[in-house]
Coordinates of C-alpha atoms and ligand atoms in Angstrom, one line a residue:
M12 CA -0.4 1.2 0.2
P13 CA 3.0 2.7 -0.2
H14 CA 5.1 0.7 -2.6
P15 CA 8.8 1.2 -2.2
K16 CA 11.5 -1.0 -3.6
R17 CA 12.1 -4.0 -1.3
S18 CA 14.3 -6.9 -1.0
S19 CA 11.8 -9.6 0.1
P20 CA 9.4 -11.3 -2.3
T21 CA 6.9 -12.2 0.4
Q22 CA 5.0 -9.0 0.0
N23 CA 3.6 -7.6 -3.2
P24 CA 6.6 -6.1 -4.9
W25 CA 4.9 -2.7 -4.7
C26 CA 3.9 -2.9 -1.1
T27 CA 5.8 -2.7 2.1
I28 CA 5.6 -3.1 5.8
A29 CA 6.8 0.2 7.1
A30 CA 8.0 0.3 10.7
A31 CA 5.4 2.0 12.8
L32 CA 6.1 4.3 15.6
L33 CA 4.3 2.8 18.6
L34 CA 3.8 5.3 21.3
A35 CA 2.4 3.8 24.4
I36 CA 0.8 6.8 26.0
G37 CA -1.6 9.2 24.3
P38 CA -2.3 12.7 25.4
R39 CA -4.5 13.6 28.3
P40 CA -7.6 15.4 27.1
I41 CA -7.7 19.2 27.2
A42 CA -11.1 20.9 27.5
A43 CA -12.5 21.4 24.0
Q44 CA -13.1 24.8 22.5
A45 CA -14.9 25.4 19.3
V46 CA -12.3 26.1 16.7
R47 CA -14.0 27.9 13.8
G48 CA -11.4 27.1 11.2
V49 CA -7.7 26.8 10.5
D50 CA -6.0 28.6 7.6
Y51 CA -2.7 27.4 6.4
T52 CA -0.1 29.1 4.2
L53 CA 2.5 26.9 2.8
Q54 CA 5.5 28.5 1.0
V55 CA 8.3 27.2 -1.1
D56 CA 10.8 30.1 -1.1
S57 CA 12.7 29.3 -4.3
A58 CA 13.2 26.6 -6.9
G59 CA 16.4 25.6 -5.1
A60 CA 14.7 25.1 -1.7
S61 CA 14.5 21.7 -0.2
G62 CA 11.9 22.5 2.4
I63 CA 8.8 24.6 3.1
R64 CA 7.6 27.2 5.5
V65 CA 4.2 26.8 7.0
E66 CA 1.9 29.3 8.8
M67 CA -1.1 27.8 10.7
R68 CA -3.7 30.4 11.7
I69 CA -6.2 29.0 14.2
H70 CA -9.5 30.8 14.6
G71 CA -11.1 30.2 18.0
A72 CA -8.1 28.4 19.8
A73 CA -8.4 27.5 23.4
A74 CA -6.0 28.9 26.0
E75 CA -4.4 25.5 26.1
F76 CA -4.5 22.9 23.2
R77 CA -2.4 20.4 21.5
I78 CA -1.2 20.1 17.9
A79 CA 0.1 17.0 16.3
M80 CA 1.3 15.3 13.1
V81 CA -1.0 12.8 11.5
A82 CA 0.1 9.2 11.6
H83 CA -0.7 7.6 8.3
T84 CA -2.6 4.3 8.5
E85 CA 0.0 2.4 6.5
Y86 CA 3.4 4.0 6.9
D87 CA 5.3 6.1 9.3
D88 CA 8.0 8.2 7.5
E89 CA 8.8 10.0 10.8
Y90 CA 8.8 13.5 9.2
W91 CA 8.7 15.0 12.7
R92 CA 12.4 14.6 12.5
Y93 CA 12.5 17.3 9.9
L94 CA 10.2 19.8 11.6
A95 CA 12.0 22.9 12.9
G96 CA 11.4 26.4 14.3
L97 CA 7.9 25.8 15.7
R98 CA 6.7 28.9 17.5
G99 CA 3.4 30.6 18.2
E100 CA 2.1 34.2 18.3
S101 CA -1.0 36.0 19.3
A102 CA -1.9 39.7 19.3
R103 CA -3.0 39.3 22.9
G104 CA 0.1 37.9 24.5
K105 CA 2.8 35.3 24.7
V106 CA 2.3 31.8 23.2
E107 CA 4.3 29.0 24.6
V108 CA 4.8 25.8 22.6
T109 CA 6.2 22.7 24.4
R110 CA 7.0 19.4 22.8
E111 CA 5.3 16.5 24.6
D112 CA 6.2 13.7 22.2
S113 CA 7.7 13.2 18.8
T114 CA 4.4 14.0 17.1
L115 CA 2.7 16.0 19.8
W116 CA 3.0 19.6 21.1
R117 CA 1.2 21.6 23.8
V118 CA 0.4 25.2 23.1
R119 CA -0.5 27.7 25.9
G120 CA -1.5 31.3 25.4
P121 CA -4.4 33.7 25.1
A122 CA -7.5 32.1 23.7
G123 CA -8.8 33.3 20.3
E124 CA -6.7 33.7 17.2
V125 CA -3.3 32.0 17.4
T126 CA -0.8 31.7 14.7
L127 CA 1.9 29.0 14.6
H128 CA 4.9 29.0 12.3
Y129 CA 7.3 26.2 11.5
R130 CA 9.5 24.8 8.8
V131 CA 9.8 21.3 7.4
D132 CA 13.3 20.7 5.9
F133 CA 12.6 17.7 3.7
P134 CA 15.4 15.1 3.3
V135 CA 17.0 15.1 -0.1
S136 CA 17.4 11.7 -1.8
S137 CA 19.1 10.9 -5.0
P138 CA 16.5 10.6 -7.8
M139 CA 16.2 6.8 -8.0
D140 CA 16.0 6.5 -4.2
Q141 CA 13.2 9.1 -3.8
A142 CA 9.9 7.6 -2.7
A143 CA 7.1 9.2 -4.7
W144 CA 4.7 9.5 -1.8
K145 CA 7.1 11.2 0.7
A146 CA 7.2 15.0 0.6
H147 CA 10.3 16.2 -1.1
L148 CA 11.5 19.0 -3.4
T149 CA 13.9 19.1 -6.4
P150 CA 14.9 22.2 -8.4
S151 CA 12.0 21.4 -10.9
G152 CA 9.3 20.6 -8.3
G153 CA 8.2 17.8 -6.1
L154 CA 5.5 16.6 -3.7
I155 CA 4.5 18.7 -0.7
G156 CA 1.6 18.8 1.7
G157 CA 0.1 15.6 3.2
P158 CA 0.9 14.3 6.7
H159 CA 4.5 15.3 6.1
S160 CA 3.8 19.0 6.0
F161 CA 0.7 19.9 8.1
L162 CA 0.3 19.9 11.8
Y163 CA -3.3 19.8 13.1
Y164 CA -5.2 21.0 16.1
V165 CA -6.1 18.0 18.2
G166 CA -9.9 18.0 18.7
A167 CA -10.7 20.2 15.7
E168 CA -10.2 17.6 13.1
H169 CA -13.5 18.6 11.4
A170 CA -13.0 22.3 11.4
P171 CA -13.0 23.8 7.9
V172 CA -9.5 24.3 6.4
G173 CA -8.2 27.0 4.1
L174 CA -4.9 26.6 2.3
T175 CA -2.8 29.1 0.4
V176 CA 0.3 27.8 -1.5
I177 CA 3.0 30.2 -2.5
L178 CA 5.4 28.8 -5.1
P179 CA 8.4 29.9 -7.2
A180 CA 7.5 31.7 -10.4
G181 CA 6.5 29.3 -13.2
W182 CA 5.6 26.4 -10.9
K183 CA 2.1 24.8 -11.2
I184 CA 0.2 22.9 -8.6
V185 CA -2.0 19.8 -9.0
T186 CA -3.9 18.4 -6.0
G187 CA -7.2 16.7 -5.1
L188 CA -8.1 19.6 -2.8
H189 CA -11.0 21.9 -3.8
P190 CA -9.8 25.1 -5.5
A191 CA -10.9 28.3 -3.8
A192 CA -11.0 31.9 -4.9
G193 CA -7.5 33.3 -5.4
P194 CA -4.4 31.9 -6.9
G195 CA -3.0 28.8 -5.1
S196 CA -6.0 28.8 -2.7
F197 CA -7.8 25.6 -1.7
T198 CA -10.3 24.5 0.9
A199 CA -10.8 21.2 2.7
S200 CA -13.6 19.9 4.9
G201 CA -11.1 19.0 7.7
V202 CA -7.8 17.5 8.6
E203 CA -8.3 14.2 6.8
Q204 CA -9.0 15.7 3.4
L205 CA -6.1 18.2 3.9
T206 CA -3.6 15.5 4.7
D207 CA -4.9 13.0 2.2
S208 CA -4.5 15.4 -0.7
P209 CA -0.8 15.8 -1.5
L210 CA 0.3 18.7 -3.8
L211 CA 2.3 17.9 -6.8
V212 CA 4.2 21.2 -7.6
G213 CA 6.7 22.3 -10.2
L214 CA 7.2 22.3 -13.9
I215 CA 4.1 20.1 -14.6
R216 CA 2.5 19.0 -17.9
S217 CA -1.1 17.9 -17.6
W218 CA -3.9 16.3 -19.6
R219 CA -7.6 16.1 -18.9
F220 CA -10.5 13.8 -19.7
E221 CA -13.9 13.0 -18.3
V222 CA -15.5 9.8 -17.3
N223 CA -19.3 10.0 -17.1
G224 CA -18.9 13.8 -16.7
V225 CA -16.4 13.5 -13.8
P226 CA -13.2 15.4 -14.5
H227 CA -9.9 13.4 -14.4
Q228 CA -6.5 15.0 -14.8
I229 CA -3.1 13.4 -15.5
A230 CA -0.2 15.5 -14.2
W231 CA 3.4 14.7 -15.1
L232 CA 6.3 16.2 -13.2
G233 CA 9.4 15.7 -15.3
R234 CA 13.1 16.1 -14.5
A235 CA 16.1 17.4 -16.3
A236 CA 17.5 13.9 -16.9
G237 CA 14.2 12.5 -18.1
V238 CA 13.8 11.0 -21.6
T239 CA 10.9 11.5 -24.0
F240 CA 8.3 8.9 -24.4
D241 CA 4.9 8.5 -26.2
T242 CA 2.8 10.7 -23.9
S243 CA -0.3 10.4 -26.0
R244 CA -0.2 6.6 -25.7
F245 CA 0.5 6.8 -22.0
V246 CA -2.4 9.3 -21.4
G247 CA -4.7 7.3 -23.6
T248 CA -3.9 4.1 -21.7
V249 CA -4.5 5.7 -18.3
E250 CA -7.8 7.1 -19.6
R251 CA -8.9 3.6 -20.8
L252 CA -8.0 2.1 -17.4
A253 CA -10.0 4.8 -15.6
R254 CA -13.0 4.4 -17.8
E255 CA -13.1 0.7 -17.3
T256 CA -12.6 0.8 -13.5
V257 CA -15.4 3.3 -13.1
G258 CA -17.6 1.1 -15.3
M259 CA -16.7 -2.1 -13.4
F260 CA -17.6 -0.6 -10.0
G261 CA -20.6 1.3 -11.4
R262 CA -19.7 4.7 -9.9
T263 CA -17.0 7.1 -8.9
T264 CA -16.3 7.9 -5.3
Y265 CA -15.0 11.4 -6.0
R266 CA -16.0 14.7 -7.6
D267 CA -12.7 14.9 -9.5
Y268 CA -9.6 12.8 -9.7
Q269 CA -5.9 13.6 -10.1
F270 CA -3.2 11.2 -11.3
L271 CA 0.1 12.6 -9.9
F272 CA 3.1 11.1 -11.8
E273 CA 6.7 12.0 -11.1
D274 CA 9.7 11.1 -13.2
G275 CA 12.7 9.9 -11.2
S276 CA 10.9 8.7 -8.0
H277 CA 9.6 5.2 -7.2
G278 CA 6.6 3.7 -5.5
G279 CA 3.0 4.9 -5.2
L280 CA 0.3 5.7 -2.8
E281 CA -3.5 5.9 -3.1
H282 CA -5.6 8.8 -1.8
R283 CA -9.2 9.9 -1.6
N284 CA -9.3 11.5 -5.1
S285 CA -5.7 11.3 -6.2
V286 CA -2.8 8.9 -6.6
T287 CA 1.0 9.5 -6.3
I288 CA 3.1 7.3 -8.5
G289 CA 6.9 7.4 -9.2
I290 CA 7.9 6.5 -12.7
Q291 CA 11.2 6.3 -14.7
S292 CA 10.6 7.9 -18.1
A293 CA 13.3 5.7 -19.5
D294 CA 11.1 2.7 -18.6
L295 CA 8.1 4.2 -20.4
A296 CA 10.4 4.9 -23.4
R297 CA 11.2 1.2 -23.5
D298 CA 7.7 0.0 -22.7
P299 CA 4.8 2.4 -22.6
D300 CA 2.8 -0.2 -20.5
A301 CA 5.6 -0.8 -17.9
Y302 CA 3.6 0.8 -15.0
L303 CA 0.1 -0.4 -15.9
G304 CA -0.1 -3.0 -13.2
Q305 CA 0.9 -0.6 -10.5
I306 CA -1.3 2.2 -11.8
A307 CA -4.3 -0.2 -11.9
H308 CA -3.6 -1.4 -8.4
E309 CA -3.4 2.1 -6.9
F310 CA -6.4 3.3 -8.8
V311 CA -8.5 0.4 -7.7
H312 CA -7.5 1.3 -4.1
T313 CA -9.6 4.4 -4.5
W314 CA -12.7 2.1 -4.2
N315 CA -11.2 -0.7 -2.2
E316 CA -9.1 0.5 0.8
V317 CA -9.7 4.3 0.6
F318 CA -13.5 4.6 0.2
V319 CA -14.3 1.2 1.5
R320 CA -11.8 0.9 4.4
P321 CA -11.3 -1.2 7.5
R322 CA -13.1 0.2 10.6
S323 CA -9.9 0.9 12.5
W324 CA -8.6 3.2 9.7
I325 CA -11.5 5.7 10.1
G326 CA -10.5 9.2 11.1
V327 CA -7.1 10.9 11.7
R328 CA -4.8 10.3 14.7
H329 CA -1.3 11.0 15.7
L330 CA -0.6 7.4 16.7
P331 CA -0.7 4.4 14.4
P332 CA -4.1 2.8 14.1
A333 CA -4.9 -0.5 15.8
P334 CA -4.0 -3.6 13.7
T335 CA -6.8 -4.7 11.3
G336 CA -7.6 -8.2 10.2
E337 CA -9.1 -7.2 6.9
L338 CA -6.0 -6.1 4.9
W339 CA -6.1 -9.4 2.9
W340 CA -9.2 -8.0 1.4
S341 CA -8.0 -4.4 1.0
E342 CA -4.7 -5.5 -0.6
G343 CA -5.1 -9.0 -2.1
V344 CA -8.5 -8.5 -3.6
T345 CA -7.3 -5.2 -5.0
L346 CA -4.7 -7.2 -6.9
Y347 CA -7.6 -9.4 -8.2
F348 CA -9.6 -6.4 -9.4
A349 CA -6.6 -4.7 -10.9
D350 CA -5.9 -7.7 -13.1
L351 CA -9.5 -8.0 -14.0
V352 CA -9.9 -4.4 -15.0
L353 CA -6.8 -4.4 -17.2
R354 CA -8.2 -7.5 -19.0
R355 CA -11.6 -5.9 -19.4
A356 CA -9.9 -2.8 -20.9
G357 CA -8.0 -5.0 -23.3
L358 CA -4.7 -3.7 -21.8
P359 CA -1.5 -5.8 -21.4
V360 CA -1.4 -8.0 -18.3
R361 CA 1.4 -10.2 -16.9
D362 CA -0.3 -13.6 -17.4
S363 CA -1.7 -14.6 -20.8
T364 CA -5.0 -15.8 -19.4
R365 CA -7.0 -15.8 -16.2
V366 CA -6.3 -19.6 -15.9
A367 CA -2.6 -19.0 -16.3
R368 CA -2.7 -16.3 -13.6
L369 CA -4.6 -18.7 -11.2
E370 CA -2.1 -21.4 -11.9
R371 CA 0.7 -19.0 -10.9
L372 CA -1.2 -17.8 -7.9
M373 CA -1.8 -21.3 -6.7
T374 CA 1.8 -22.3 -7.2
N375 CA 3.0 -19.3 -5.1
Y376 CA 0.4 -20.0 -2.5
L377 CA 1.4 -23.7 -2.1
A378 CA 5.1 -23.0 -2.3
N379 CA 5.0 -21.3 1.2
P380 CA 3.2 -23.4 3.9
S381 CA 2.9 -20.2 5.9
H382 CA -0.2 -19.3 3.8
A383 CA -2.0 -22.3 5.3
L384 CA -0.6 -22.1 8.8
V385 CA -1.2 -18.4 9.5
S386 CA -4.8 -17.2 9.0
P387 CA -5.3 -14.3 6.6
E388 CA -6.7 -12.3 9.5
Q389 CA -3.6 -12.9 11.5
T390 CA -1.4 -12.1 8.5
S391 CA -3.3 -8.8 8.1
R392 CA -3.0 -7.9 11.8
A393 CA 0.8 -8.5 11.6
F394 CA 1.1 -5.6 9.1
N395 CA 3.4 -2.9 10.6
Q396 CA 4.1 -5.2 13.6
P397 CA 7.6 -6.5 14.4
P398 CA 8.8 -9.1 11.8
D399 CA 8.4 -12.0 14.3
A400 CA 4.7 -11.3 14.8
T401 CA 4.0 -14.5 12.8
G402 CA 7.0 -16.4 14.3
D403 CA 9.1 -18.2 11.7
Y404 CA 6.3 -18.1 9.2
T405 CA 6.2 -15.3 6.5
P406 CA 2.8 -15.4 4.8
S407 CA 1.9 -12.7 2.3
M408 CA -1.5 -11.0 2.7
F409 CA -1.3 -10.3 -1.0
A410 CA -1.0 -13.9 -2.0
Q411 CA -3.6 -15.0 0.6
G412 CA -6.0 -12.2 -0.3
E413 CA -5.9 -12.7 -4.1
M414 CA -6.3 -16.5 -3.6
L415 CA -9.2 -16.0 -1.2
G416 CA -10.8 -13.4 -3.6
T417 CA -10.5 -15.8 -6.5
M418 CA -12.1 -18.7 -4.6
L419 CA -14.9 -16.4 -3.3
D420 CA -15.5 -15.2 -6.9
L421 CA -15.9 -18.8 -8.1
M422 CA -18.0 -19.7 -5.1
I423 CA -20.4 -16.7 -5.8
R424 CA -20.6 -17.7 -9.5
G425 CA -21.5 -21.3 -8.5
G426 CA -24.0 -20.2 -5.9
S427 CA -25.7 -17.6 -8.0
G428 CA -25.8 -19.7 -11.2
G429 CA -23.4 -17.3 -12.9
R430 CA -25.5 -14.3 -12.2
R431 CA -23.2 -12.6 -9.7
T432 CA -19.5 -12.2 -9.1
L433 CA -17.0 -10.7 -6.6
V434 CA -17.6 -7.3 -8.3
D435 CA -21.2 -7.4 -6.9
V436 CA -19.7 -7.8 -3.4
M437 CA -17.6 -4.7 -4.0
K438 CA -20.7 -2.8 -5.2
T439 CA -22.6 -3.8 -2.0
L440 CA -19.7 -2.6 0.2
L441 CA -19.6 0.7 -1.8
A442 CA -23.3 1.1 -1.0
R443 CA -23.0 0.3 2.7
F444 CA -19.7 1.9 3.7
S445 CA -17.7 5.1 3.2
P446 CA -14.6 6.8 4.5
E447 CA -16.6 7.8 7.6
H448 CA -18.0 4.3 8.2
G449 CA -15.6 1.4 7.9
F450 CA -16.3 -2.3 7.5
A451 CA -15.4 -5.3 9.7
G452 CA -14.8 -8.9 8.8
A453 CA -18.5 -9.8 9.4
D454 CA -19.6 -7.2 6.9
L455 CA -17.5 -8.9 4.2
E456 CA -19.0 -12.2 5.1
R457 CA -22.5 -10.9 4.9
A458 CA -21.9 -9.3 1.5
V459 CA -20.5 -12.5 0.1
S460 CA -23.4 -14.6 1.5
E461 CA -25.9 -12.2 -0.2
A462 CA -24.1 -12.3 -3.6
C463 CA -23.7 -16.1 -3.4
A464 CA -27.1 -16.8 -2.0
C465 CA -25.3 -19.3 0.2
E466 CA -23.8 -19.5 3.7
A467 CA -20.3 -18.0 3.6
D468 CA -19.7 -18.5 7.3
P469 CA -18.0 -21.9 6.9
F470 CA -15.5 -20.5 4.3
F471 CA -14.7 -17.5 6.5
E472 CA -14.4 -19.6 9.6
R473 CA -12.2 -22.2 8.0
Y474 CA -10.0 -20.1 5.7
V475 CA -10.1 -16.4 6.9
R476 CA -10.4 -16.4 10.7
T477 CA -8.4 -19.6 11.4
P478 CA -5.4 -21.2 9.7
G479 CA -6.3 -23.7 7.1
A480 CA -5.0 -25.0 3.7
L481 CA -7.4 -23.9 1.0
D482 CA -9.2 -26.8 -0.5
F483 CA -9.5 -25.5 -4.1
G484 CA -11.6 -28.4 -5.4
P485 CA -15.2 -27.4 -4.6
W486 CA -14.7 -23.8 -6.0
L487 CA -12.8 -24.8 -9.1
A488 CA -15.6 -27.3 -9.8
A489 CA -18.0 -24.4 -10.0
V490 CA -16.4 -23.5 -13.3
G491 CA -15.6 -27.1 -14.4
L492 CA -11.9 -27.0 -13.5
R493 CA -9.7 -29.3 -11.4
A494 CA -6.1 -28.7 -10.2
V495 CA -3.3 -31.1 -10.9
V496 CA -0.5 -30.4 -8.4
S497 CA 3.0 -31.9 -8.7
W498 CA 6.2 -31.4 -6.8
A499 CA 9.6 -31.5 -8.4
P500 CA 13.1 -30.0 -7.6
A501 CA 13.1 -26.3 -8.1
L502 CA 15.2 -25.3 -11.1
S503 CA 17.3 -22.3 -12.0
P504 CA 16.6 -20.3 -15.1
A505 CA 19.2 -22.4 -16.8
G506 CA 17.3 -25.6 -15.9
A507 CA 19.7 -26.9 -13.2
P508 CA 18.5 -27.8 -9.7
A509 CA 18.3 -24.5 -7.8
P510 CA 19.8 -24.0 -4.3
D511 CA 17.5 -23.2 -1.4
L512 CA 18.1 -19.5 -0.9
R513 CA 14.7 -18.9 0.7
V514 CA 15.8 -16.5 3.4
W515 CA 15.4 -12.8 3.6
T516 CA 16.5 -9.8 5.7
D517 CA 14.5 -6.8 6.5
D518 CA 15.9 -3.5 5.3
A519 CA 18.7 -2.5 7.7
G520 CA 17.9 0.5 9.9
A521 CA 20.2 3.4 10.6
D522 CA 22.4 1.0 12.7
S523 CA 22.9 -1.2 9.6
V524 CA 21.9 -4.3 11.6
L525 CA 20.4 -7.1 9.4
R526 CA 17.6 -9.2 10.9
L527 CA 16.7 -12.5 9.3
R528 CA 13.3 -13.3 8.1
I529 CA 12.7 -17.0 7.9
W530 CA 10.1 -17.9 5.2
F531 CA 9.0 -21.1 7.1
P532 CA 10.9 -23.6 9.3
G533 CA 11.3 -26.1 6.5
T534 CA 13.6 -24.0 4.5
Q535 CA 17.4 -24.5 4.7
W536 CA 18.0 -21.6 7.1
G537 CA 14.9 -22.6 9.2
R538 CA 16.2 -26.2 9.5
A539 CA 19.6 -25.0 10.5
G540 CA 18.0 -23.3 13.5
W541 CA 17.8 -19.7 12.5
H542 CA 14.8 -17.7 13.5
T543 CA 13.0 -14.6 12.3
G544 CA 14.5 -11.6 14.0
D545 CA 18.0 -13.2 14.5
R546 CA 20.8 -10.8 13.8
L547 CA 23.1 -11.7 10.8
D548 CA 26.6 -10.4 11.1
S549 CA 28.6 -12.2 8.4
L550 CA 28.4 -14.8 5.7
N551 CA 31.6 -16.9 5.1
G552 CA 33.6 -14.3 6.9
V553 CA 32.3 -11.3 5.0
A554 CA 30.5 -8.7 7.2
M555 CA 26.8 -8.1 6.0
H556 CA 25.4 -4.6 6.1
D557 CA 22.5 -4.4 3.7
P558 CA 19.9 -6.7 2.2
Q559 CA 21.1 -6.2 -1.4
Q560 CA 24.6 -7.2 -0.4
F561 CA 23.2 -10.3 1.4
R562 CA 21.2 -11.2 -1.6
R563 CA 24.2 -10.9 -3.9
A564 CA 26.2 -13.1 -1.6
L565 CA 23.5 -15.7 -1.5
D566 CA 23.2 -15.7 -5.3
Q567 CA 26.8 -16.8 -5.6
L568 CA 26.0 -20.1 -3.8
H569 CA 25.5 -23.5 -5.4
I570 CA 24.2 -26.8 -4.1
G571 CA 26.8 -28.5 -2.1
D572 CA 28.6 -25.3 -1.0
T573 CA 29.5 -24.9 2.6
V574 CA 28.3 -21.7 4.3
R575 CA 29.2 -20.3 7.7
A576 CA 26.7 -17.7 9.0
V577 CA 27.5 -15.8 12.1
G578 CA 25.0 -13.7 14.0
A579 CA 23.0 -13.7 17.2
H580 CA 19.7 -15.0 18.7
G581 CA 18.8 -12.5 21.4
P582 CA 21.9 -11.9 23.5
A583 CA 23.5 -15.2 22.4
S584 CA 26.0 -15.3 19.6
V585 CA 25.3 -17.9 17.0
S586 CA 27.7 -19.5 14.4
R587 CA 26.3 -22.2 12.1
M588 CA 27.7 -24.2 9.2
M589 CA 25.3 -25.2 6.5
I590 CA 25.7 -27.2 3.3
V591 CA 23.5 -25.7 0.6
T592 CA 20.8 -28.1 -0.6
G593 CA 18.1 -27.9 -3.3
Y594 CA 14.4 -27.9 -2.6
D595 CA 11.1 -29.0 -4.1
R596 CA 8.6 -26.6 -5.7
P597 CA 5.0 -27.2 -6.7
A598 CA 3.6 -26.9 -10.2
V599 CA -0.1 -26.4 -10.7
R600 CA -2.0 -27.2 -13.8
L601 CA -5.7 -26.4 -14.2
D602 CA -7.6 -28.8 -16.4
L603 CA -11.2 -28.8 -17.6
R604 CA -13.0 -31.7 -15.9
P605 CA -14.2 -34.2 -18.5
D606 CA -17.5 -34.4 -16.7
A607 CA -18.0 -30.7 -16.5
T608 CA -21.7 -29.8 -17.0
P609 CA -22.8 -27.3 -19.7
A610 CA -23.6 -24.8 -16.9
E611 CA -20.1 -25.1 -15.5
R612 CA -18.5 -24.7 -18.9
M613 CA -20.6 -21.6 -19.5
R614 CA -19.5 -20.1 -16.1
L615 CA -15.8 -20.9 -17.1
A616 CA -16.2 -19.1 -20.4
Q617 CA -17.7 -16.1 -18.5
W618 CA -14.9 -16.1 -15.9
T619 CA -12.1 -16.4 -18.4
S620 CA -13.5 -13.6 -20.6
G621 CA -13.4 -11.3 -17.6
R622 CA -17.2 -11.0 -17.2
Ligands
LIG721 ZN1 -1.7 -1.8 -2.3

């Protein structure tokens, strides 16, 4: 999942809800013609260029067909805005290209060999604002290819693809695509492989290692302002992580793998056999393990979310996919596995022990009643939907998913007498599903039932498909634990009662309009009558334009302060006075039950050791 910087804590800090382009009407079908293949040439003219030129040679085109831009399952960066100069040519006559929609064009001309030409003039961001997964170029290189660069022939998604990349002198290229004969030449089995294999290009350093004979490569694209760091330690750590992950899941899902790191960008995105991650070398100089959590998360996605993926994410399309109810598994359980694999590899993790992590997870889960009042399936389906898709509740599919994954793991350990774990469920899914054959909720439930040798239906019905507060007791008991939950006033880092600032805004769009996101109705702003989606214009007379400015203004407030917020609910202007209050926060402590049996104690020891 793409992981930009964001201002709301309700999602995993690396993950986002990107606004999806929802187009109501799809194209009318055009009679199919057997396309024998499509050869692309992608050219970067010079090291100073910010865009690319693309030639798309179609072998066996129909007299009339459509071309489109792929809509990614998770984000929509709207790169159609940067596409220019699209034209077609054929040796046998005129080719006419007409735009039908933002991501769709109709082409008419003589059937047979048709060549299309276009440019993509990538937007230029300042280094720290550059998202690692979005195609871009700098004077020393960048990321090209992917859904941002390639149009595809609608109806010929599985036609073989050839690609030739022409780069400035001295630039290298690293990608998950299969190399072909000739410099800068690659092949792909179809559109999906082509657009899910971005190309890291430029002044790249690289290191190689193998896991069970499968080649892995680490590519590093530096920048002029980058600083030196301990590369041998960084490379060694990534290798250890890769080795442990392959060992945990028992297999690779790829023939080779590419880690694509870029200094000066941020965020990351998983692909079939590569990952794109933005890194600040200054962070690595300070702490060589600074990015381990994110790298582990994105790498685990290779198994969970990319290879084993929800059914509605199968195939390529030029419109966003239908919402899926299984993202709590694909994202939240990925967090669970990422923490586990780091522990197994003996690498640094955020929480000192698995018990400490679970205490923190439970605290966060209980602190927001949205987690119990919106089902994980509904939370998942709200991904990429308007912010008010879950009303004035803002659950996190990451918090819900990791919590559910943990309880399922304990349930399986209890049911199987400690012989199986959640990792076995993942192995079952890896055996049954593939990028061509996705899973549904019932498939998860079946795999859990088998691992547990128990009936998982009541759990899924009560806690996944419908809203319900997790009753931790029975599953904690499987490993001899019990939870002690207490509520007390939330405190600031200095130890004083903290003001209730639990309100967020979504990133302002081009119009700089801030929309409120209410965490749940019991928060200060919820009680005052604000709703998710309400417009916020000003705070104490100061106009509000961006989420960071709003956050800074909130952070100045103390308990007892008076705040006037002005905005709008629909067409109606709203002005409300609030007096800032404190709020209560839960604390969770996990204790060993005095009456825990030897078998439960043994399972606890196994679980805490990461086995
Ligand atoms: Zn993710």
